[in-house]
Structure formats: C-alpha cells, structure tokens
MMTF fields as JSON, N, C-alpha, C and O atoms, coordinates in Angstrom:
{
  "mmtfVersion": "1.0.0",
  "mmtfProducer": "UNKNOWN",
  "numBonds": 551,
  "numAtoms": 552,
  "numGroups": 138,
  "numChains": 1,
  "numModels": 1,
  "chainsPerModel": [1],
  "groupsPerChain": [138],
  "chainIdList": ["A"],
  "bondAtomList": [4, 2, 8, 6, 12, 10, 16, 14, 20, 18, 24, 22, 28, 26, 32, 30, 36, 34, 40, 38, 44, 42, 48, 46, 52, 50, 56, 54, 60, 58, 64, 62, 68, 66, 72, 70, 76, 74, 80, 78, 84, 82, 88, 86, 92, 90, 96, 94, 100, 98, 104, 102, 108, 106, 112, 110, 116, 114, 120, 118, 124, 122, 128, 126, 132, 130, 136, 134, 140, 138, 144, 142, 148, 146, 152, 150, 156, 154, 160, 158, 164, 162, 168, 166, 172, 170, 176, 174, 180, 178, 184, 182, 188, 186, 192, 190, 196, 194, 200, 198, 204, 202, 208, 206, 212, 210, 216, 214, 220, 218, 224, 222, 228, 226, 232, 230, 236, 234, 240, 238, 244, 242, 248, 246, 252, 250, 256, 254, 260, 258, 264, 262, 268, 266, 272, 270, 276, 274, 280, 278, 284, 282, 288, 286, 292, 290, 296, 294, 300, 298, 304, 302, 308, 306, 312, 310, 316, 314, 320, 318, 324, 322, 328, 326, 332, 330, 336, 334, 340, 338, 344, 342, 348, 346, 352, 350, 356, 354, 360, 358, 364, 362, 368, 366, 372, 370, 376, 374, 380, 378, 384, 382, 388, 386, 392, 390, 396, 394, 400, 398, 404, 402, 408, 406, 412, 410, 416, 414, 420, 418, 424, 422, 428, 426, 432, 430, 436, 434, 440, 438, 444, 442, 448, 446, 452, 450, 456, 454, 460, 458, 464, 462, 468, 466, 472, 470, 476, 474, 480, 478, 484, 482, 488, 486, 492, 490, 496, 494, 500, 498, 504, 502, 508, 506, 512, 510, 516, 514, 520, 518, 524, 522, 528, 526, 532, 530, 536, 534, 540, 538, 544, 542, 548, 546],
  "bondOrderList": [1, 1, 1, 1, 1, 1, 1, 1, 1, 1, 1, 1, 1, 1, 1, 1, 1, 1, 1, 1, 1, 1, 1, 1, 1, 1, 1, 1, 1, 1, 1, 1, 1, 1, 1, 1, 1, 1, 1, 1, 1, 1, 1, 1, 1, 1, 1, 1, 1, 1, 1, 1, 1, 1, 1, 1, 1, 1, 1, 1, 1, 1, 1, 1, 1, 1, 1, 1, 1, 1, 1, 1, 1, 1, 1, 1, 1, 1, 1, 1, 1, 1, 1, 1, 1, 1, 1, 1, 1, 1, 1, 1, 1, 1, 1, 1, 1, 1, 1, 1, 1, 1, 1, 1, 1, 1, 1, 1, 1, 1, 1, 1, 1, 1, 1, 1, 1, 1, 1, 1, 1, 1, 1, 1, 1, 1, 1, 1, 1, 1, 1, 1, 1, 1, 1, 1, 1],
  "groupList": [{"groupName": "TYR", "atomNameList": ["N", "CA", "C", "O"], "elementList": ["N", "C", "C", "O"], "formalChargeList": [0, 0, 0, 0], "bondAtomList": [1, 0, 2, 1, 3, 2], "bondOrderList": [1, 1, 2], "singleLetterCode": "Y", "chemCompType": "L-PEPTIDE LINKING"}, {"groupName": "LYS", "atomNameList": ["N", "CA", "C", "O"], "elementList": ["N", "C", "C", "O"], "formalChargeList": [0, 0, 0, 0], "bondAtomList": [1, 0, 2, 1, 3, 2], "bondOrderList": [1, 1, 2], "singleLetterCode": "K", "chemCompType": "L-PEPTIDE LINKING"}, {"groupName": "GLY", "atomNameList": ["N", "CA", "C", "O"], "elementList": ["N", "C", "C", "O"], "formalChargeList": [0, 0, 0, 0], "bondAtomList": [1, 0, 2, 1, 3, 2], "bondOrderList": [1, 1, 2], "singleLetterCode": "G", "chemCompType": "PEPTIDE LINKING"}, {"groupName": "ARG", "atomNameList": ["N", "CA", "C", "O"], "elementList": ["N", "C", "C", "O"], "formalChargeList": [0, 0, 0, 0], "bondAtomList": [1, 0, 2, 1, 3, 2], "bondOrderList": [1, 1, 2], "singleLetterCode": "R", "chemCompType": "L-PEPTIDE LINKING"}, {"groupName": "ASP", "atomNameList": ["N", "CA", "C", "O"], "elementList": ["N", "C", "C", "O"], "formalChargeList": [0, 0, 0, 0], "bondAtomList": [1, 0, 2, 1, 3, 2], "bondOrderList": [1, 1, 2], "singleLetterCode": "D", "chemCompType": "L-PEPTIDE LINKING"}, {"groupName": "VAL", "atomNameList": ["N", "CA", "C", "O"], "elementList": ["N", "C", "C", "O"], "formalChargeList": [0, 0, 0, 0], "bondAtomList": [1, 0, 2, 1, 3, 2], "bondOrderList": [1, 1, 2], "singleLetterCode": "V", "chemCompType": "L-PEPTIDE LINKING"}, {"groupName": "LEU", "atomNameList": ["N", "CA", "C", "O"], "elementList": ["N", "C", "C", "O"], "formalChargeList": [0, 0, 0, 0], "bondAtomList": [1, 0, 2, 1, 3, 2], "bondOrderList": [1, 1, 2], "singleLetterCode": "L", "chemCompType": "L-PEPTIDE LINKING"}, {"groupName": "THR", "atomNameList": ["N", "CA", "C", "O"], "elementList": ["N", "C", "C", "O"], "formalChargeList": [0, 0, 0, 0], "bondAtomList": [1, 0, 2, 1, 3, 2], "bondOrderList": [1, 1, 2], "singleLetterCode": "T", "chemCompType": "L-PEPTIDE LINKING"}, {"groupName": "ILE", "atomNameList": ["N", "CA", "C", "O"], "elementList": ["N", "C", "C", "O"], "formalChargeList": [0, 0, 0, 0], "bondAtomList": [1, 0, 2, 1, 3, 2], "bondOrderList": [1, 1, 2], "singleLetterCode": "I", "chemCompType": "L-PEPTIDE LINKING"}, {"groupName": "SER", "atomNameList": ["N", "CA", "C", "O"], "elementList": ["N", "C", "C", "O"], "formalChargeList": [0, 0, 0, 0], "bondAtomList": [1, 0, 2, 1, 3, 2], "bondOrderList": [1, 1, 2], "singleLetterCode": "S", "chemCompType": "L-PEPTIDE LINKING"}, {"groupName": "PHE", "atomNameList": ["N", "CA", "C", "O"], "elementList": ["N", "C", "C", "O"], "formalChargeList": [0, 0, 0, 0], "bondAtomList": [1, 0, 2, 1, 3, 2], "bondOrderList": [1, 1, 2], "singleLetterCode": "F", "chemCompType": "L-PEPTIDE LINKING"}, {"groupName": "PRO", "atomNameList": ["N", "CA", "C", "O"], "elementList": ["N", "C", "C", "O"], "formalChargeList": [0, 0, 0, 0], "bondAtomList": [1, 0, 2, 1, 3, 2], "bondOrderList": [1, 1, 2], "singleLetterCode": "P", "chemCompType": "L-PEPTIDE LINKING"}, {"groupName": "ASN", "atomNameList": ["N", "CA", "C", "O"], "elementList": ["N", "C", "C", "O"], "formalChargeList": [0, 0, 0, 0], "bondAtomList": [1, 0, 2, 1, 3, 2], "bondOrderList": [1, 1, 2], "singleLetterCode": "N", "chemCompType": "L-PEPTIDE LINKING"}, {"groupName": "ALA", "atomNameList": ["N", "CA", "C", "O"], "elementList": ["N", "C", "C", "O"], "formalChargeList": [0, 0, 0, 0], "bondAtomList": [1, 0, 2, 1, 3, 2], "bondOrderList": [1, 1, 2], "singleLetterCode": "A", "chemCompType": "L-PEPTIDE LINKING"}, {"groupName": "TRP", "atomNameList": ["N", "CA", "C", "O"], "elementList": ["N", "C", "C", "O"], "formalChargeList": [0, 0, 0, 0], "bondAtomList": [1, 0, 2, 1, 3, 2], "bondOrderList": [1, 1, 2], "singleLetterCode": "W", "chemCompType": "L-PEPTIDE LINKING"}, {"groupName": "CYS", "atomNameList": ["N", "CA", "C", "O"], "elementList": ["N", "C", "C", "O"], "formalChargeList": [0, 0, 0, 0], "bondAtomList": [1, 0, 2, 1, 3, 2], "bondOrderList": [1, 1, 2], "singleLetterCode": "C", "chemCompType": "L-PEPTIDE LINKING"}, {"groupName": "MET", "atomNameList": ["N", "CA", "C", "O"], "elementList": ["N", "C", "C", "O"], "formalChargeList": [0, 0, 0, 0], "bondAtomList": [1, 0, 2, 1, 3, 2], "bondOrderList": [1, 1, 2], "singleLetterCode": "M", "chemCompType": "L-PEPTIDE LINKING"}, {"groupName": "GLN", "atomNameList": ["N", "CA", "C", "O"], "elementList": ["N", "C", "C", "O"], "formalChargeList": [0, 0, 0, 0], "bondAtomList": [1, 0, 2, 1, 3, 2], "bondOrderList": [1, 1, 2], "singleLetterCode": "Q", "chemCompType": "L-PEPTIDE LINKING"}],
  "groupTypeList": [0, 1, 2, 3, 4, 5, 6, 7, 7, 8, 1, 1, 9, 10, 11, 12, 9, 13, 1, 5, 2, 13, 5, 9, 8, 5, 10, 9, 5, 2, 5, 2, 5, 6, 6, 2, 8, 8, 13, 13, 6, 1, 13, 4, 1, 14, 11, 4, 3, 5, 15, 16, 6, 6, 13, 7, 6, 2, 8, 7, 8, 11, 9, 10, 5, 16, 2, 7, 10, 6, 8, 0, 8, 10, 7, 5, 17, 8, 1, 2, 10, 6, 11, 13, 7, 2, 6, 9, 1, 11, 1, 12, 0, 8, 16, 11, 5, 8, 13, 6, 9, 2, 9, 9, 16, 13, 10, 8, 7, 3, 6, 7, 3, 9, 1, 6, 8, 4, 5, 6, 1, 9, 4, 0, 8, 3, 7, 13, 1, 13, 1, 2, 6, 9, 2, 1, 7, 8],
  "groupIdList": [1, 2, 3, 4, 5, 6, 7, 8, 9, 10, 11, 12, 13, 14, 15, 16, 17, 18, 19, 20, 21, 22, 23, 24, 25, 26, 27, 28, 29, 30, 31, 32, 33, 34, 35, 36, 37, 38, 39, 40, 41, 42, 43, 44, 45, 46, 47, 48, 49, 50, 51, 52, 53, 54, 55, 56, 57, 58, 59, 60, 61, 62, 63, 64, 65, 66, 67, 68, 69, 70, 71, 72, 73, 74, 75, 76, 77, 78, 79, 80, 81, 82, 83, 84, 85, 86, 87, 88, 89, 90, 91, 92, 93, 94, 95, 96, 97, 98, 99, 100, 101, 102, 103, 104, 105, 106, 107, 108, 109, 110, 111, 112, 113, 114, 115, 116, 117, 118, 119, 120, 121, 122, 123, 124, 125, 126, 127, 128, 129, 130, 131, 132, 133, 134, 135, 136, 137, 138],
  "secStructList": [7, 6, 6, 7, 7, 2, 2, 2, 2, 2, 2, 2, 2, 2, 2, 2, 2, 2, 2, 2, 2, 2, 2, 2, 2, 2, 2, 2, 2, 2, 2, 2, 2, 2, 2, 2, 2, 2, 2, 2, 2, 6, 6, 6, 1, 2, 2, 2, 2, 2, 2, 2, 2, 2, 2, 2, 2, 2, 2, 2, 1, 7, 2, 2, 2, 2, 2, 2, 2, 2, 2, 0, 0, 0, 0, 0, 0, 6, 6, 6, 1, 1, 7, 1, 1, 7, 7, 1, 1, 4, 4, 4, 4, 2, 2, 2, 2, 2, 2, 2, 2, 2, 2, 2, 2, 2, 2, 2, 2, 2, 2, 2, 2, 2, 2, 2, 2, 2, 2, 2, 6, 1, 2, 2, 2, 2, 2, 2, 2, 2, 6, 6, 7, 7, 6, 6, 6, 7],
  "xCoordList": [-6.838, -5.745, -5.895, -5.151, -6.841, -7.081, -5.882, -5.4, -5.416, -4.307, -2.934, -1.927, -2.864, -1.574, -1.1, -1.9, 0.193, 0.801, 0.666, 0.927, 0.265, 0.032, 1.326, 1.332, 2.412, 3.684, 4.164, 4.686, 3.989, 4.384, 3.564, 4.102, 2.281, 1.405, 1.792, 1.829, 2.078, 2.473, 3.823, 3.998, 4.778, 6.1, 6.0, 6.737, 5.095, 4.939, 4.357, 4.766, 3.416, 2.709, 3.361, 3.115, 4.181, 4.723, 5.549, 5.37, 6.441, 7.244, 6.401, 6.701, 5.36, 4.501, 3.748, 3.605, 3.266, 2.563, 3.501, 3.104, 4.741, 5.717, 6.034, 6.166, 6.158, 6.424, 5.283, 5.512, 4.057, 2.897, 2.81, 2.524, 3.053, 3.015, 4.071, 3.79, 5.293, 6.375, 6.087, 6.272, 5.639, 5.301, 4.148, 4.128, 3.199, 2.055, 2.489, 1.972, 3.426, 3.92, 4.628, 4.387, 5.496, 6.214, 5.226, 5.363, 4.241, 3.22, 2.415, 2.168, 2.006, 1.214, 1.961, 1.404, 3.215, 4.001, 4.245, 4.052, 4.665, 4.956, 3.754, 3.823, 2.661, 1.456, 0.806, 0.311, 0.802, 0.201, 0.89, 0.227, 2.221, 2.971, 2.754, 2.556, 2.791, 2.577, 1.198, 1.086, 0.15, -1.201, -1.336, -2.024, -0.69, -0.728, -0.068, -0.567, 1.054, 1.744, 0.888, 0.747, 0.321, -0.551, -1.728, -2.066, -2.354, -3.514, -3.139, -3.905, -1.974, -1.566, -1.205, -1.56, -0.504, -0.099, -1.28, -1.238, -2.317, -3.524, -4.713, -5.83, -4.465, -5.496, -6.745, -6.663, -7.89, -9.21, -9.475, -10.323, -8.759, -9.02, -9.373, -9.344, -9.704, -10.193, -9.183, -9.617, -7.848, -6.952, -6.993, -6.911, -7.123, -7.246, -8.513, -8.484, -9.602, -10.876, -10.836, -11.374, -10.202, -10.083, -9.215, -9.569, -8.086, -7.203, -7.902, -7.765, -8.645, -9.343, -10.514, -10.826, -11.157, -12.202, -11.602, -12.157, -10.468, -9.793, -9.358, -9.458, -8.875, -8.465, -9.658, -9.558, -10.772, -11.977, -12.453, -12.827, -12.439, -12.82, -11.854, -12.271, -10.57, -9.573, -9.763, -9.512, -10.207, -10.434, -11.72, -11.772, -12.749, -14.06, -14.257, -15.063, -13.549, -13.748, -12.767, -11.556, -13.26, -12.36, -11.576, -12.034, -10.4, -9.533, -10.159, -9.944, -10.933, -11.54, -12.631, -12.845, -13.321, -14.324, -13.62, -14.04, -12.554, -11.785, -11.196, -11.221, -10.67, -10.115, -11.156, -10.905, -12.329, -13.418, -13.854, -14.082, -13.969, -14.349, -13.315, -13.679, -12.035, -10.977, -10.981, -10.798, -11.188, -11.266, -12.446, -12.327, -13.584, -14.776, -14.549, -14.892, -13.975, -13.778, -12.69, -12.931, -11.495, -10.34, -10.149, -9.316, -10.9, -10.78, -12.062, -12.02, -13.21, -14.485, -15.01, -15.268, -15.172, -15.735, -14.783, -15.176, -13.537, -12.523, -11.729, -10.686, -12.216, -11.706, -10.194, -9.669, -9.521, -8.097, -7.189, -5.996, -7.719, -6.879, -5.797, -4.625, -6.192, -5.25, -5.576, -6.75, -4.571, -4.833, -5.374, -4.966, -6.292, -6.901, -6.054, -6.203, -5.176, -4.367, -2.917, -2.585, -2.065, -0.659, 0.184, -0.321, 1.49, 2.441, 3.674, 4.773, 3.49, 4.63, 5.144, 6.314, 4.306, 4.689, 4.412, 3.575, 5.102, 4.863, 3.415, 2.921, 2.727, 1.344, 0.4, -0.706, 0.825, 0.008, -0.069, -0.97, 0.859, 0.888, -0.06, -0.379, -0.51, -1.266, -2.521, -2.696, -3.389, -4.654, -4.458, -5.06, -3.634, -3.473, -2.843, -3.207, -1.905, -1.249, -2.233, -2.26, -3.031, -4.029, -5.048, -5.416, -5.502, -6.496, -5.941, -6.648, -4.691, -4.096, -3.673, -3.614, -3.383, -2.825, -3.858, -3.502, -5.104, -6.122, -6.153, -6.049, -6.293, -6.455, -5.165, -5.201, -4.025, -2.775, -2.395, -1.887, -2.635, -2.362, -3.246, -2.784, -4.497, -5.417, -4.963, -4.998, -4.543, -4.059, -2.819, -2.719, -1.88, -0.647, -0.961, -0.349, -1.903, -2.304, -2.849, -2.441, -3.759, -4.372, -3.346, -3.354, -2.47, -1.45, -0.455, -0.113, 0.008, 0.951, 0.334, 0.978, -0.91, -1.601, -1.695, -1.367, -2.141, -2.337, -1.03, -0.985, 0.016, 1.293, 1.945, 2.569, 1.805, 2.388, 1.654, 2.281, 0.348, -0.405, 0.048, 0.183, 0.287, 0.805, 2.159, 2.405, 3.025, 4.352, 4.238, 4.928, 3.375, 3.233, 2.666, 2.867, 1.968, 1.41, 2.341, 1.997, 3.499, 4.393, 5.085, 5.111, 5.639, 6.242, 7.427, 7.562, 8.286, 9.481, 9.143, 9.89, 8.056, 7.622, 7.096, 7.396, 6.314, 5.804, 6.941, 6.905, 7.946, 9.103, 9.853, 10.254, 10.04, 10.738, 9.963, 10.559, 8.639, 7.816, 7.912, 7.968, 7.931, 8.024, 9.361, 9.441, 10.409, 11.724, 11.83, 12.853, 10.773, 10.742, 11.176, 11.332, 11.372, 11.756, 10.562, 9.419, 10.849, 9.767, 9.323, 10.023, 8.151, 7.626, 8.527, 8.661, 9.148, 10.052, 11.31, 11.818, 11.815, 13.014, 12.731, 13.554, 11.57, 11.19, 11.019, 10.698],
  "yCoordList": [-16.416, -17.296, -18.674, -19.602, -18.787, -20.072, -20.441, -19.63, -21.657, -22.155, -21.756, -22.097, -21.047, -20.646, -21.659, -22.312, -21.775, -22.655, -22.01, -20.818, -22.793, -22.28, -21.747, -20.672, -22.487, -22.08, -20.742, -19.904, -20.546, -19.284, -18.122, -17.049, -18.339, -17.294, -16.938, -15.763, -17.947, -17.708, -16.997, -16.064, -17.431, -16.788, -15.307, -14.484, -14.978, -13.594, -12.727, -11.58, -13.268, -12.488, -12.532, -11.65, -13.535, -13.722, -12.544, -12.164, -11.944, -10.837, -9.678, -9.139, -9.294, -8.203, -8.614, -7.819, -9.848, -10.338, -10.379, -10.038, -10.793, -10.851, -9.453, -9.264, -8.471, -7.092, -6.556, -5.992, -6.733, -6.247, -6.972, -6.348, -8.274, -9.041, -8.595, -8.472, -8.35, -7.915, -6.535, -6.319, -5.613, -4.271, -4.361, -3.64, -5.236, -5.42, -5.943, -5.504, -6.87, -7.41, -6.319, -6.169, -5.565, -4.485, -3.451, -2.996, -3.087, -2.123, -2.667, -1.946, -3.928, -4.547, -4.532, -4.162, -4.933, -4.989, -3.581, -3.332, -2.673, -1.308, -0.609, -0.09, -0.591, 0.105, -0.664, -0.053, -1.985, -2.794, -2.606, -2.453, -2.618, -2.407, -0.984, -0.783, -0.006, 1.389, 1.583, 2.184, 1.074, 1.204, 0.437, 0.894, -0.721, -1.496, -0.768, -0.799, -0.114, 0.66, 1.841, 2.103, 2.544, 3.683, 3.211, 3.834, 2.106, 1.588, 1.165, 1.398, 0.547, 0.088, 1.253, 1.254, 2.237, 3.374, 4.258, 4.943, 4.248, 5.041, 4.116, 4.382, 3.036, 2.025, 2.644, 3.476, 2.223, 2.653, 4.147, 4.728, 4.755, 6.144, 6.154, 5.108, 7.318, 7.367, 6.858, 6.241, 7.076, 6.509, 4.978, 4.361, 4.381, 2.925, 2.457, 1.477, 3.134, 2.745, 2.887, 2.045, 3.946, 4.137, 3.034, 2.462, 2.737, 1.679, 0.325, -0.447, 0.033, -1.249, -1.307, -2.379, -0.18, -0.136, -0.424, -1.207, 0.208, -0.051, -1.511, -2.117, -2.073, -3.477, -4.398, -5.379, -4.089, -4.9, -4.826, -5.842, -3.632, -3.491, -4.245, -4.873, -4.184, -4.893, -6.391, -7.064, -6.919, -8.359, -8.761, -9.811, -7.938, -8.339, -8.086, -8.771, -7.129, -6.82, -7.639, -7.475, -8.514, -9.304, -8.404, -7.321, -8.861, -8.03, -7.714, -6.624, -8.642, -8.353, -7.288, -6.519, -7.238, -6.191, -4.854, -3.832, -4.863, -3.641, -3.112, -1.906, -3.996, -3.582, -2.948, -1.914, -3.567, -3.015, -1.656, -0.727, -1.54, -0.275, 0.818, 1.946, 0.487, 1.462, 1.918, 3.103, 0.991, 1.357, 2.284, 3.284, 1.955, 2.786, 4.205, 5.182, 4.312, 5.634, 6.43, 7.559, 5.849, 6.618, 6.654, 7.414, 5.85, 5.899, 6.374, 7.125, 5.938, 6.302, 7.617, 8.56, 7.687, 8.886, 10.083, 11.178, 9.856, 10.909, 10.574, 9.923, 11.012, 10.592, 10.778, 11.887, 9.658, 9.685, 9.967, 10.201, 9.954, 10.222, 9.16, 9.48, 7.898, 6.778, 5.888, 5.681, 5.362, 4.486, 3.132, 2.609, 2.574, 1.291, 0.109, -0.99, 0.314, -0.79, -0.358, 0.825, -1.356, -1.101, -1.006, -0.769, -1.198, -1.079, -0.298, -0.531, 0.624, 1.351, 2.453, 2.824, 2.976, 4.059, 3.636, 2.765, 4.241, 3.887, 4.094, 3.329, 5.108, 5.341, 4.235, 4.105, 3.438, 2.31, 1.204, 0.367, 1.196, 0.162, 0.463, -0.438, 1.69, 2.107, 1.268, 0.687, 1.194, 0.463, -1.042, -1.606, -1.723, -3.16, -3.473, -4.454, -2.643, -2.885, -2.699, -3.516, -1.654, -1.436, -2.569, -3.068, -2.974, -4.05, -5.363, -6.089, -5.675, -6.932, -6.895, -7.938, -5.727, -5.605, -5.617, -5.823, -5.406, -5.208, -6.239, -5.885, -7.5, -8.518, -8.764, -8.906, -8.817, -9.06, -7.862, -8.039, -6.662, -5.462, -5.445, -5.09, -5.821, -5.855, -6.875, -6.602, -8.038, -9.073, -8.589, -8.76, -7.99, -7.492, -6.375, -6.31, -5.501, -4.417, -4.983, -4.557, -5.931, -6.509, -7.269, -7.182, -8.007, -8.773, -7.848, -8.073, -6.817, -5.861, -5.163, -5.027, -4.721, -4.047, -4.96, -4.559, -6.177, -7.124, -7.413, -7.371, -7.702, -8.051, -6.845, -6.983, -5.677, -4.479, -4.097, -3.644, -4.271, -4.012, -4.975, -4.574, -6.244, -7.211, -6.763, -6.838, -6.303, -5.85, -4.614, -4.511, -3.68, -2.446, -2.704, -1.89, -3.81, -4.154, -5.059, -5.454, -5.387, -6.329, -5.688, -4.468, -6.556, -6.114, -5.18, -4.188, -5.476, -4.647, -3.24, -2.3, -3.082, -1.742, -0.98, 0.2, -1.667, -1.039, -0.641, 0.424, -1.503, -1.204, 0.016, 0.88, 0.087, 1.236, 2.524, 3.564, 2.461, 3.65, 4.036, 5.22, 3.029, 3.294, 3.939, 4.708, 3.626, 4.223, 5.626, 6.292, 6.077, 7.445, 7.638, 8.775, 6.565, 6.704, 7.19, 6.809, 8.024, 8.553, 7.499, 6.518, 7.728, 6.808, 6.707, 5.632, 7.817, 7.809, 7.0, 6.311, 7.078, 6.329, 4.835, 4.032, 4.47, 3.057, 2.521, 1.345],
  "zCoordList": [-26.016, -25.658, -26.285, -25.968, -27.154, -27.802, -28.673, -29.464, -28.516, -29.31, -28.791, -29.411, -27.678, -27.112, -26.085, -25.415, -25.978, -24.986, -23.598, -23.434, -22.621, -21.271, -20.658, -20.058, -20.805, -20.213, -20.783, -20.048, -22.078, -22.707, -22.155, -21.881, -21.998, -21.463, -20.028, -19.663, -19.223, -17.832, -17.774, -16.991, -18.597, -18.622, -18.967, -18.425, -19.863, -20.294, -19.168, -18.995, -18.415, -17.393, -16.016, -15.193, -15.753, -14.408, -13.895, -12.738, -14.682, -14.126, -13.587, -12.521, -14.311, -13.828, -12.572, -11.644, -12.538, -11.348, -10.149, -9.034, -10.375, -9.287, -8.76, -7.551, -9.655, -9.227, -8.371, -7.301, -8.846, -8.093, -6.751, -5.729, -6.746, -5.505, -4.511, -3.319, -4.995, -4.11, -3.517, -2.319, -4.349, -3.856, -2.86, -1.863, -3.129, -2.241, -0.871, 0.156, -0.859, 0.413, 1.219, 2.417, 0.559, 1.246, 1.792, 2.928, 0.986, 1.402, 2.58, 3.547, 2.506, 3.578, 4.901, 5.934, 4.865, 6.096, 6.639, 7.829, 5.782, 6.228, 6.822, 7.936, 6.096, 6.567, 7.716, 8.663, 7.644, 8.701, 10.04, 11.066, 10.037, 11.28, 11.794, 12.992, 10.904, 11.307, 11.944, 13.012, 11.289, 11.849, 13.163, 14.076, 13.266, 14.502, 15.66, 16.785, 15.385, 16.424, 16.868, 18.062, 15.903, 16.239, 17.083, 18.09, 16.671, 17.401, 18.816, 19.752, 18.986, 20.316, 21.23, 22.409, 20.694, 21.526, 21.907, 22.929, 21.104, 21.376, 21.655, 21.212, 22.387, 22.642, 23.265, 24.169, 22.764, 23.23, 23.029, 23.707, 22.109, 21.724, 20.246, 19.598, 19.705, 18.327, 17.287, 16.314, 17.429, 16.414, 16.389, 15.327, 17.573, 17.66, 16.962, 16.217, 17.191, 16.577, 15.054, 14.335, 14.568, 13.114, 12.506, 11.475, 13.141, 12.634, 12.641, 11.692, 13.694, 13.76, 12.777, 12.257, 12.518, 11.496, 10.124, 9.354, 9.819, 8.545, 8.442, 7.375, 9.549, 9.546, 9.322, 8.585, 9.947, 9.756, 8.312, 7.725, 7.741, 6.332, 5.428, 4.455, 5.747, 4.951, 4.966, 3.967, 6.096, 6.197, 5.481, 4.841, 5.586, 5.067, 3.58, 2.949, 3.004, 1.584, 0.749, 0.898, -0.124, -0.978, -1.937, -2.299, -2.34, -3.182, -4.532, -5.063, -5.103, -6.404, -6.288, -7.225, -5.149, -4.926, -4.706, -5.249, -3.912, -3.673, -4.979, -5.223, -5.813, -7.098, -7.993, -8.612, -8.065, -8.874, -8.342, -9.116, -7.032, -6.4, -6.688, -7.02, -6.563, -6.826, -8.281, -8.56, -9.207, -10.625, -10.855, -11.562, -10.259, -10.438, -9.913, -10.58, -8.727, -8.121, -8.841, -9.271, -8.977, -9.438, -10.948, -11.441, -11.688, -13.142, -13.802, -14.777, -13.275, -13.893, -13.32, -14.069, -11.991, -11.371, -11.455, -11.858, -11.073, -11.182, -12.443, -12.376, -13.553, -14.862, -14.992, -14.896, -15.214, -15.493, -14.315, -14.508, -13.093, -11.926, -11.789, -11.592, -11.894, -11.904, -13.093, -13.398, -13.766, -14.911, -14.451, -13.414, -15.232, -14.885, -15.333, -14.8, -16.293, -16.82, -16.97, -16.902, -17.177, -17.452, -16.194, -15.097, -16.384, -15.279, -15.718, -15.216, -16.65, -17.199, -16.271, -16.356, -15.402, -14.494, -13.051, -12.812, -12.097, -10.696, -10.247, -9.419, -10.772, -10.335, -10.8, -10.275, -11.779, -12.227, -11.171, -11.219, -10.229, -9.198, -8.039, -7.264, -7.906, -6.722, -6.509, -5.437, -7.501, -7.314, -7.121, -6.208, -7.946, -7.702, -6.349, -5.7, -5.931, -4.643, -3.493, -2.572, -3.529, -2.472, -2.459, -1.395, -3.639, -3.718, -3.177, -2.478, -3.488, -3.026, -1.563, -0.913, -1.046, 0.305, 1.415, 2.575, 1.101, 2.127, 3.23, 4.405, 2.884, 3.93, 4.698, 5.92, 4.013, 4.734, 5.605, 6.712, 5.12, 5.909, 7.159, 8.243, 7.009, 8.146, 9.188, 10.388, 8.729, 9.644, 10.394, 11.609, 9.674, 10.294, 11.287, 12.353, 10.952, 11.858, 13.16, 14.24, 13.066, 14.263, 15.107, 16.335, 14.441, 15.149, 15.853, 17.014, 15.16, 15.747, 16.948, 17.988, 16.81, 17.912, 19.126, 20.243, 18.902, 19.995, 20.736, 21.965, 19.994, 20.627, 21.301, 22.353, 20.706, 21.31, 22.593, 23.551, 22.622, 23.86, 24.952, 26.108, 24.601, 25.576, 26.123, 27.327, 25.241, 25.668, 26.555, 27.569, 26.177, 26.96, 28.351, 29.252, 28.543, 29.853, 30.664, 31.778, 30.126, 30.8, 32.01, 32.166, 32.853, 34.11, 33.899, 34.616, 32.933, 32.774, 32.272, 32.544, 31.561, 31.144, 32.364, 32.55, 33.183, 34.408, 35.348, 35.965, 35.448, 36.296, 35.78, 36.561, 34.476, 33.879, 34.125, 34.407, 34.02, 34.301, 35.773, 36.105, 36.662, 38.099, 38.463, 39.421, 37.699, 37.943, 37.365, 37.526, 36.69, 36.2, 34.757, 34.312, 34.023, 32.615, 31.795, 32.047, 30.829, 29.986, 28.969, 28.717, 28.4, 27.388, 26.174, 25.589, 25.785, 24.631, 24.918, 24.034, 26.143, 26.515, 26.539, 26.101, 27.048, 27.129, 25.733, 25.558]
}
C-alpha cells in the first residue's frame, strides 16, 4: 500500500466491510435472541447450560482468535470446506460473520435470557397460569 492514497484504499474496501458487518449484525441478533429464548424457557436445564456456555465462549474469545481458529479448522484441516478469502459467494461470508458475531451474539443471548426470565416470573404470567391458560397461549 506504499504510495497509495488512504481515502482511495478505504473507498475500495468499505463496501465489502459494510456487507460483512451488516450480515454479522443480522446474524448476531437472530441467533442471540433465539438462544436467549431457548435458555430462558429451559432455565437451569441442559439447553440453558449449553446456551450460556456458548455465550461465555463468545464473550471470552476475541474475534481475531476465532477467525484464525475457523480458518485453521475449515480451510486447513478440512481442506477446502470453506474458502479463506473472497466474498464472491454466500459461503464466503460464513467464517467472517461467525468470527465477528461472537461477542455481540453472546451479549444478546445473555440479555434476552435475563429479561425473559424476569417476564416469565412476573405477576401477570402467574395470574394467567392460575386461570388455566396454557404456556403456548401465554
């Protein structure tokens, strides 16, 4: 990049970075909310423990370490399973999105679980159960 204009370099790379970032946000929210709901509905059972373990790993493992690990596993060990570079095909987004989503997905999972457990313990839920409404109806 020696002798290149910084703005030109950023302009060239920004669209791909924005695409990966946008897909990562959608993935983080979707999977994070889903795991949080599963963890809250199965509180203190094995699905809750698995979801919270994944959330803890997502918070503790930095994205650059996760990215390196994913490249090693899916490109080096399982030769050619996922491409290490490029964004020409949808499968090229899998590793960068997972690597970038870890911490935000973990945060969303923990937050969703916590707030949903609070709601499930609230008075109006207890009243609805006392009136005989099923869990699906509530």
